[in-house]
Structure formats: C-alpha cells, structure tokens
Amino acid sequence: MFVSYLKSRGIYAKTILHEESKNSKDDTQKWAHPDIIGVKYAKFKSATSSKLLKTLERNDSCEIISYEIKKEINSDYELKKYYFQAVSNSTWANLGYLVAFEINDNLKEEMERLNKSFGIGVIKLHANPFESQILFQSSYKNLDYQTIDKLCHINEKYRQFIEQIEKILSADDKYVNSSLLELEKDCDMYYEKDEDILNYCTSKNIPIE
C-alpha cells in the first residue's frame, strides 16, 4: 500500500529486510536499516536541462529517501521510540520519514517539536494509499557516504539498489529509460487501481475508511 503511494509521487521504492543482512541477529544492526529505501529523480520538460543538471549538480539530480514504517503510534513513548529509530535508520539519506497507519491526534504537537529538532518527517498512511498525508516534511541533508558504504557491505539488496541508482545517474541519455525500467522491475509491487487496493485491504482485514 505504501509503495503504491510512493509510486504515485514518482518515487521508486524497495523493502530492505535487516533479517537478510550479515550478522542479522546482532541487535546493533536493527536500527541501522531503513524499512524501505526510495529514490526520486529530478524531471524537466527539456532534456537539455536534465543533462546540464546531471553534469553540474549530480547530487541534486535525485533524492534518496529512507522510510521507517509502523502500524500505529498511540503514545508519547511509542512516538519517541519510533521517531528515534527513524532518525537512526535515516542518517545516510537525503530525506527520512516515519510512516504509520494510525497516529494519535494528541501527539501532533510533540511530532512538530521533534520534526523541528531532528528533521525526520511524518507520513500518515491511509487505507486508500493515494489519500495518505505528509503531516510534517523531512529536512533535506547531504548523503552520508560512510553509512551508505556500511549498509552496502552488510545488506545485498541495499547494495544492489544503490548500484542501480548510480547506474541511472551515469547512464548516457539513450540508456536512461531502459535503466529506469530495470530499476522498476527490482522495486516492490504496487497497485494503480482502486479495485486492487480494495481487494488487498479486504484480504488483509484492513478497515476501509
């Protein structure tokens, strides 16, 4: 559901499981991985503008995003625990978000304070993912290449995703579209039709709003 929301916003996304990492039983690694890694490429109407950006400002031609996903956030304790897990899991990325299906409205003020202090955004996921809301925007930061290198070393799927991002950034114009299709094939499945989302929610006993 969440990946369907991301795809509607032009973000390619893939789930990263810490259980598949080297030394996955090491507790110190649990807060090292994002639940989902996403990438969004800058788009311009002119191919010339895109080429200029990729040549001069390569870092600005895409954003790499980290998402920490929870079913619900009901208490101040849960909010702080999950928020700082998102902080830890997102140190390497341009943007980081905490995502939840249910969020206690009484926590909005504390979320705002945490957002202003630490920059992790908050997204409320809806049963219809296209109605999901960004409650607080994430603050942009430069990539942390040392942490990216660490995650590439311990998680093969993460490494492959980063490799594909780099491949697209360095590809000649005539190969960009084919590289994007290759990336999309490696990403998580997503839904485009309301009927598919309704069927999924019904099969998983997710209440329809």
CSV table of C-alpha atoms in Angstrom, one decimal:
chain,number,residue,atom,x,y,z
A,1,MET,CA,0.0,0.0,0.0
A,2,PHE,CA,2.7,2.5,1.0
A,3,VAL,CA,4.8,1.7,-2.1
A,4,SER,CA,1.7,2.4,-4.2
A,5,TYR,CA,1.5,5.9,-2.6
A,6,LEU,CA,5.3,6.4,-3.3
A,7,LYS,CA,5.0,5.4,-6.9
A,8,SER,CA,2.1,7.9,-7.4
A,9,ARG,CA,4.6,10.5,-6.3
A,10,GLY,CA,7.3,9.4,-8.8
A,11,ILE,CA,9.4,7.5,-6.1
A,12,TYR,CA,10.9,4.1,-6.8
A,13,ALA,CA,10.9,2.0,-3.6
A,14,LYS,CA,12.2,-1.3,-2.3
A,15,THR,CA,11.8,-3.0,1.1
A,16,ILE,CA,15.1,-3.7,2.9
A,17,LEU,CA,14.9,-6.6,5.5
A,18,HIS,CA,17.5,-6.4,8.3
A,19,GLU,CA,17.0,-10.2,8.7
A,20,GLU,CA,18.8,-10.7,5.3
A,21,SER,CA,21.9,-8.7,6.4
A,22,LYS,CA,25.2,-10.2,7.6
A,23,ASN,CA,25.1,-10.8,11.3
A,24,SER,CA,21.4,-10.0,11.3
A,25,LYS,CA,21.0,-11.3,14.9
A,26,ASP,CA,23.3,-8.5,16.1
A,27,ASP,CA,21.0,-6.1,18.0
A,28,THR,CA,23.2,-3.1,17.0
A,29,GLN,CA,22.1,-3.6,13.4
A,30,LYS,CA,18.3,-3.3,14.0
A,31,TRP,CA,18.4,0.5,13.9
A,32,ALA,CA,20.8,0.7,11.0
A,33,HIS,CA,18.4,-0.3,8.2
A,34,PRO,CA,15.5,1.6,6.7
A,35,ASP,CA,12.3,-0.4,6.2
A,36,ILE,CA,12.0,1.0,2.7
A,37,ILE,CA,14.5,2.8,0.5
A,38,GLY,CA,13.2,5.2,-2.2
A,39,VAL,CA,14.7,7.3,-4.9
A,40,LYS,CA,13.1,10.2,-6.8
A,41,TYR,CA,14.8,11.6,-9.9
A,42,ALA,CA,14.5,15.2,-10.9
A,43,LYS,CA,12.4,15.7,-14.1
A,44,PHE,CA,12.5,18.6,-16.5
A,45,LYS,CA,10.5,19.2,-19.7
A,46,SER,CA,13.7,19.8,-21.5
A,47,ALA,CA,16.3,17.0,-22.0
A,48,THR,CA,18.9,19.7,-22.2
A,49,SER,CA,18.1,20.9,-18.7
A,50,SER,CA,18.2,17.4,-17.3
A,51,LYS,CA,21.6,16.8,-18.9
A,52,LEU,CA,23.0,20.0,-17.5
A,53,LEU,CA,21.8,19.2,-14.0
A,54,LYS,CA,23.3,15.7,-14.1
A,55,THR,CA,26.6,17.1,-15.3
A,56,LEU,CA,27.0,20.1,-13.0
A,57,GLU,CA,24.9,19.1,-9.9
A,58,ARG,CA,24.9,15.4,-9.9
A,59,ASN,CA,23.9,15.2,-6.3
A,60,ASP,CA,20.8,17.3,-7.0
A,61,SER,CA,19.5,15.1,-9.9
A,62,CYS,CA,17.9,12.7,-7.4
A,63,GLU,CA,16.9,12.3,-3.8
A,64,ILE,CA,17.4,9.1,-1.8
A,65,ILE,CA,14.8,8.6,0.9
A,66,SER,CA,14.6,6.4,4.0
A,67,TYR,CA,11.2,5.2,5.4
A,68,GLU,CA,10.6,3.7,8.8
A,69,ILE,CA,7.1,2.1,8.9
A,70,LYS,CA,4.9,1.3,11.9
A,71,LYS,CA,1.3,0.1,12.2
A,72,GLU,CA,0.3,2.6,14.8
A,73,ILE,CA,1.7,5.3,17.1
A,74,ASN,CA,-0.6,5.6,20.2
A,75,SER,CA,1.5,7.0,23.0
A,76,ASP,CA,4.3,9.5,23.6
A,77,TYR,CA,6.6,6.6,24.5
A,78,GLU,CA,5.9,4.9,21.1
A,79,LEU,CA,6.3,8.2,19.3
A,80,LYS,CA,9.8,8.8,20.7
A,81,LYS,CA,10.9,5.2,20.3
A,82,TYR,CA,9.8,5.0,16.7
A,83,TYR,CA,10.9,8.5,15.9
A,84,PHE,CA,14.5,8.0,17.0
A,85,GLN,CA,14.5,4.6,15.3
A,86,ALA,CA,13.7,6.6,12.1
A,87,VAL,CA,16.5,9.1,13.0
A,88,SER,CA,19.0,6.3,13.4
A,89,ASN,CA,17.9,4.5,10.2
A,90,SER,CA,17.9,7.6,8.1
A,91,THR,CA,21.3,9.2,8.8
A,92,TRP,CA,22.6,8.2,5.4
A,93,ALA,CA,19.7,9.5,3.3
A,94,ASN,CA,18.8,12.9,1.8
A,95,LEU,CA,15.3,12.6,3.5
A,96,GLY,CA,13.9,10.5,6.2
A,97,TYR,CA,10.3,9.7,7.2
A,98,LEU,CA,8.4,7.9,9.9
A,99,VAL,CA,5.2,6.3,8.5
A,100,ALA,CA,2.2,4.9,10.4
A,101,PHE,CA,-1.3,3.8,9.6
A,102,GLU,CA,-2.8,5.0,12.8
A,103,ILE,CA,-1.5,8.1,14.7
A,104,ASN,CA,-2.9,9.5,17.9
A,105,ASP,CA,-4.0,13.1,17.2
A,106,ASN,CA,-2.8,14.2,20.6
A,107,LEU,CA,0.8,13.6,19.5
A,108,LYS,CA,0.8,16.2,16.8
A,109,GLU,CA,2.4,18.9,18.9
A,110,GLU,CA,5.2,16.6,20.0
A,111,MET,CA,5.7,15.4,16.5
A,112,GLU,CA,6.1,19.0,15.3
A,113,ARG,CA,8.7,19.6,18.1
A,114,LEU,CA,10.7,16.5,17.1
A,115,ASN,CA,10.4,17.4,13.4
A,116,LYS,CA,11.8,20.9,14.0
A,117,SER,CA,14.7,19.5,16.2
A,118,PHE,CA,15.7,16.4,14.2
A,119,GLY,CA,14.2,16.8,10.7
A,120,ILE,CA,12.5,13.5,10.3
A,121,GLY,CA,9.2,13.9,8.5
A,122,VAL,CA,5.9,12.1,9.4
A,123,ILE,CA,3.5,10.4,6.9
A,124,LYS,CA,0.0,9.1,7.8
A,125,LEU,CA,-0.8,6.2,5.6
A,126,HIS,CA,-4.5,5.7,4.6
A,127,ALA,CA,-6.3,2.5,3.5
A,128,ASN,CA,-6.5,4.3,0.1
A,129,PRO,CA,-2.8,5.0,-0.1
A,130,PHE,CA,-3.3,7.8,-2.6
A,131,GLU,CA,-5.0,9.8,0.2
A,132,SER,CA,-2.0,9.4,2.5
A,133,GLN,CA,-0.8,12.7,4.0
A,134,ILE,CA,2.6,14.1,4.8
A,135,LEU,CA,2.0,15.6,8.2
A,136,PHE,CA,5.5,17.0,8.5
A,137,GLN,CA,8.1,17.4,5.8
A,138,SER,CA,11.5,15.9,6.2
A,139,SER,CA,14.5,18.3,6.2
A,140,TYR,CA,17.0,17.8,3.4
A,141,LYS,CA,20.6,16.8,4.2
A,142,ASN,CA,23.6,15.6,2.2
A,143,LEU,CA,24.2,11.9,1.8
A,144,ASP,CA,26.4,10.2,4.4
A,145,TYR,CA,28.6,8.0,2.2
A,146,GLN,CA,30.3,6.2,5.1
A,147,THR,CA,27.0,4.9,6.3
A,148,ILE,CA,25.9,4.0,2.8
A,149,ASP,CA,29.1,2.1,2.4
A,150,LYS,CA,28.4,0.2,5.7
A,151,LEU,CA,24.9,-0.7,4.6
A,152,CYS,CA,26.1,-1.8,1.2
A,153,HIS,CA,28.6,-4.1,2.9
A,154,ILE,CA,26.0,-5.8,5.2
A,155,ASN,CA,22.9,-5.9,3.0
A,156,GLU,CA,23.0,-7.2,-0.6
A,157,LYS,CA,19.6,-5.8,-1.6
A,158,TYR,CA,20.5,-2.4,-0.4
A,159,ARG,CA,23.8,-2.5,-2.3
A,160,GLN,CA,22.0,-3.6,-5.5
A,161,PHE,CA,19.5,-0.7,-5.2
A,162,ILE,CA,22.4,1.8,-4.7
A,163,GLU,CA,24.2,0.4,-7.7
A,164,GLN,CA,21.1,0.9,-9.8
A,165,ILE,CA,20.7,4.5,-8.7
A,166,GLU,CA,24.3,5.2,-9.7
A,167,LYS,CA,23.9,3.4,-13.0
A,168,ILE,CA,21.0,5.6,-13.9
A,169,LEU,CA,22.9,8.8,-12.9
A,170,SER,CA,25.9,7.9,-15.0
A,171,ALA,CA,24.0,6.4,-18.0
A,172,ASP,CA,24.0,8.0,-21.4
A,173,ASP,CA,20.7,9.6,-22.3
A,174,LYS,CA,19.7,6.8,-24.7
A,175,TYR,CA,20.1,4.3,-21.9
A,176,VAL,CA,18.3,6.1,-19.1
A,177,ASN,CA,14.8,4.8,-19.8
A,178,SER,CA,15.9,1.2,-20.1
A,179,SER,CA,17.8,1.6,-16.8
A,180,LEU,CA,14.7,3.1,-15.1
A,181,LEU,CA,12.7,0.1,-16.3
A,182,GLU,CA,15.3,-2.3,-14.8
A,183,LEU,CA,15.1,-0.4,-11.5
A,184,GLU,CA,11.3,-0.6,-11.5
A,185,LYS,CA,11.4,-4.4,-12.1
A,186,ASP,CA,13.6,-4.7,-8.9
A,187,CYS,CA,11.3,-2.5,-6.8
A,188,ASP,CA,8.4,-3.6,-4.7
A,189,MET,CA,5.0,-4.4,-6.3
A,190,TYR,CA,2.5,-1.6,-6.3
A,191,TYR,CA,-1.2,-1.0,-7.1
A,192,GLU,CA,-2.6,1.5,-9.6
A,193,LYS,CA,-6.3,0.7,-9.5
A,194,ASP,CA,-8.7,1.4,-6.6
A,195,GLU,CA,-10.2,-2.1,-7.2
A,196,ASP,CA,-6.8,-3.8,-6.5
A,197,ILE,CA,-6.3,-1.7,-3.3
A,198,LEU,CA,-9.9,-2.6,-2.1
A,199,ASN,CA,-9.2,-6.3,-2.7
A,200,TYR,CA,-5.9,-6.1,-0.9
A,201,CYS,CA,-7.5,-4.4,2.1
A,202,THR,CA,-10.3,-6.9,2.3
A,203,SER,CA,-7.8,-9.9,2.2
A,204,LYS,CA,-5.7,-8.4,4.9
A,205,ASN,CA,-8.7,-7.2,7.1
A,206,ILE,CA,-7.6,-3.6,6.8
A,207,PRO,CA,-10.5,-1.3,7.6
A,208,ILE,CA,-11.6,0.8,4.7
A,209,GLU,CA,-12.1,4.5,5.6
